[in-house]
Amino acid sequence: MRLYRKPMDDINFFEKVYQVARLIPPGRVTSYGAIANYLGTKGSARMVGWAMQACEKAKPPVPAHRVVNRQGLLTAKFHFGGERMAQMLENEGVKVVDDKVKDFKTVYWDPSVELAL
DNA sequence: CCCGTGACGACAT
DNA sequence: TATGTCGCCACGG
């Protein structure tokens, strides 16, 4: 009995995270915890981040640059390789100051609310 | 199978 | 407000 595909190669927590992340509208950002909460895995925000780590290899690509931490801090920029992330966000209308999202609560997009599950 | 690590979050001090 | 600690779950070694 061999596994035809690894768990991470198909629908799973990672994939769910990607789906939600791709629902984030331009000019908006969300937090790892929000996604985790939406997935029902509240408290496992780390898993969301972990998924994001591999999101780059996911297809279609995931707008991980729209996902920040609870403080609105661009924790992901460190992994994007520079200011590229902030640049993309500002390109969408999201102001970034000191690696943090300006008016975070304003541009904040909560899947549990916006998607009104 | 056990241990360490990690794009986080909430709480305690 | 800032810093420290614990919890959380998945994955690699």
Tab-separated table of C-alpha atoms (C1' of nucleotides) in Angstrom:
chain	number	residue	atom	x	y	z
A	1	MET	CA	0.000	0.000	0.000
A	2	ARG	CA	1.778	3.099	-1.100
A	3	LEU	CA	0.794	6.670	-0.728
A	4	TYR	CA	-0.135	8.097	-4.070
A	5	ARG	CA	0.367	11.583	-2.783
A	6	LYS	CA	1.695	13.110	0.342
A	7	PRO	CA	-0.757	14.852	2.640
A	8	MET	CA	0.865	18.170	1.908
A	9	ASP	CA	0.621	17.536	-1.799
A	10	ASP	CA	-3.145	17.675	-1.744
A	11	ILE	CA	-6.012	19.276	0.097
A	12	ASN	CA	-5.047	19.797	3.711
A	13	PHE	CA	-4.389	22.479	6.256
A	14	PHE	CA	-1.842	24.106	4.010
A	15	GLU	CA	-4.201	24.133	1.076
A	16	LYS	CA	-6.954	25.607	3.207
A	17	VAL	CA	-4.645	28.377	4.258
A	18	TYR	CA	-3.792	29.073	0.644
A	19	GLN	CA	-7.434	29.202	-0.342
A	20	VAL	CA	-8.246	31.732	2.351
A	21	ALA	CA	-5.140	33.779	1.643
A	22	ARG	CA	-6.085	33.976	-2.023
A	23	LEU	CA	-9.445	35.419	-0.974
A	24	ILE	CA	-7.751	38.425	0.525
A	25	PRO	CA	-8.760	41.397	-1.652
A	26	PRO	CA	-6.116	43.858	-2.875
A	27	GLY	CA	-5.394	46.731	-0.569
A	28	ARG	CA	-6.296	44.601	2.400
A	29	VAL	CA	-4.323	42.487	4.845
A	30	THR	CA	-5.110	39.823	7.389
A	31	SER	CA	-3.383	38.081	10.224
A	32	TYR	CA	-2.226	34.523	10.656
A	33	GLY	CA	-4.419	34.153	13.690
A	34	ALA	CA	-7.466	35.312	11.733
A	35	ILE	CA	-6.903	32.653	9.119
A	36	ALA	CA	-6.235	30.034	11.755
A	37	ASN	CA	-9.417	31.033	13.498
A	38	TYR	CA	-11.360	30.854	10.246
A	39	LEU	CA	-10.015	27.378	9.652
A	40	GLY	CA	-11.089	26.438	13.137
A	41	THR	CA	-7.549	25.859	14.285
A	42	LYS	CA	-7.583	28.892	16.500
A	43	GLY	CA	-4.358	29.146	18.421
A	44	SER	CA	-2.329	27.467	15.734
A	45	ALA	CA	-1.421	30.641	13.912
A	46	ARG	CA	2.069	29.216	13.655
A	47	MET	CA	0.741	26.574	11.319
A	48	VAL	CA	-0.598	29.287	9.052
A	49	GLY	CA	2.813	30.849	8.925
A	50	TRP	CA	4.341	27.465	8.370
A	51	ALA	CA	1.978	26.938	5.468
A	52	MET	CA	2.902	30.319	4.074
A	53	GLN	CA	6.482	29.260	4.082
A	54	ALA	CA	5.562	26.709	1.452
A	55	CYS	CA	2.970	28.923	-0.215
A	56	GLU	CA	5.541	30.099	-2.655
A	57	LYS	CA	5.524	26.677	-4.261
A	58	ALA	CA	1.739	26.565	-4.236
A	59	LYS	CA	-0.200	27.189	-7.414
A	60	PRO	CA	-1.693	29.529	-8.103
A	61	PRO	CA	0.670	31.679	-6.062
A	62	VAL	CA	-0.608	32.930	-2.739
A	63	PRO	CA	-0.560	36.660	-1.918
A	64	ALA	CA	1.335	35.989	1.260
A	65	HIS	CA	2.441	39.602	1.246
A	66	ARG	CA	-1.091	40.437	2.356
A	67	VAL	CA	-0.703	38.303	5.441
A	68	VAL	CA	0.862	39.940	8.454
A	69	ASN	CA	0.902	39.284	12.157
A	70	ARG	CA	-1.517	40.592	14.758
A	71	GLN	CA	0.468	43.800	15.114
A	72	GLY	CA	0.334	44.475	11.403
A	73	LEU	CA	4.050	43.868	11.333
A	74	LEU	CA	5.409	42.565	8.048
A	75	THR	CA	6.993	39.541	9.606
A	76	ALA	CA	6.958	37.936	6.194
A	77	LYS	CA	9.087	40.606	4.589
A	78	PHE	CA	12.019	38.932	6.185
A	79	HIS	CA	11.282	35.907	4.052
A	80	PHE	CA	10.301	37.753	0.928
A	81	GLY	CA	13.815	38.955	0.695
A	82	GLY	CA	13.677	42.655	1.338
A	83	GLU	CA	11.306	45.533	0.876
A	84	ARG	CA	9.662	43.779	-1.993
A	85	MET	CA	6.703	42.878	0.198
A	86	ALA	CA	6.169	46.390	1.487
A	87	GLN	CA	6.491	47.652	-2.056
A	88	MET	CA	3.770	45.336	-3.298
A	89	LEU	CA	1.480	46.307	-0.452
A	90	GLU	CA	1.948	49.985	-1.094
A	91	ASN	CA	1.332	49.267	-4.740
A	92	GLU	CA	-2.084	47.979	-3.723
A	93	GLY	CA	-2.750	50.992	-1.576
A	94	VAL	CA	-1.541	49.602	1.737
A	95	LYS	CA	0.753	52.078	3.405
A	96	VAL	CA	3.699	50.541	5.195
A	97	VAL	CA	5.729	52.398	7.778
A	98	ASP	CA	8.601	50.931	9.730
A	99	ASP	CA	7.745	47.459	8.412
A	100	LYS	CA	4.267	47.850	9.827
A	101	VAL	CA	0.933	48.313	8.085
A	102	LYS	CA	-0.387	51.856	8.405
A	103	ASP	CA	-4.025	52.013	9.538
A	104	PHE	CA	-3.848	48.293	10.074
A	105	LYS	CA	-7.318	48.070	11.563
A	106	THR	CA	-8.646	49.930	8.530
A	107	VAL	CA	-7.144	47.659	5.903
A	108	TYR	CA	-7.582	44.628	8.093
A	109	TRP	CA	-9.560	41.885	6.418
A	110	ASP	CA	-10.950	39.179	8.642
A	111	PRO	CA	-12.103	36.063	6.754
A	112	SER	CA	-14.352	35.095	9.644
A	113	VAL	CA	-16.105	38.420	9.214
A	114	GLU	CA	-15.786	39.357	5.554
A	115	LEU	CA	-16.629	35.865	4.436
A	116	ALA	CA	-19.267	35.797	7.163
A	117	LEU	CA	-19.089	32.045	7.521
B	1	DC	C1'	9.927	7.712	18.458
B	2	DC	C1'	11.961	11.928	20.589
B	3	DC	C1'	13.709	16.678	20.051
B	4	DG	C1'	14.174	21.106	18.022
B	5	DT	C1'	12.376	24.634	15.173
B	6	DG	C1'	9.021	28.012	13.359
B	7	DA	C1'	5.964	33.884	8.541
B	8	DC	C1'	2.060	33.600	15.867
B	9	DG	C1'	-0.917	34.791	19.790
B	10	DA	C1'	-2.485	35.459	24.441
B	11	DC	C1'	-1.305	36.232	29.045
B	12	DA	C1'	1.695	37.351	32.995
B	13	DT	C1'	5.077	40.374	35.027
C	1	DT	C1'	4.267	49.717	26.691
C	2	DA	C1'	7.959	46.274	26.610
C	3	DT	C1'	9.836	41.734	27.613
C	4	DG	C1'	9.388	36.925	28.872
C	5	DT	C1'	6.980	32.399	28.897
C	6	DC	C1'	3.704	28.961	27.465
C	7	DG	C1'	0.630	26.854	24.162
C	8	DC	C1'	-0.237	25.524	19.700
C	9	DC	C1'	0.473	21.794	15.587
C	10	DA	C1'	3.185	20.121	11.757
C	11	DC	C1'	7.566	18.779	9.810
C	12	DG	C1'	12.593	17.623	9.505
C	13	DG	C1'	16.516	15.351	11.456
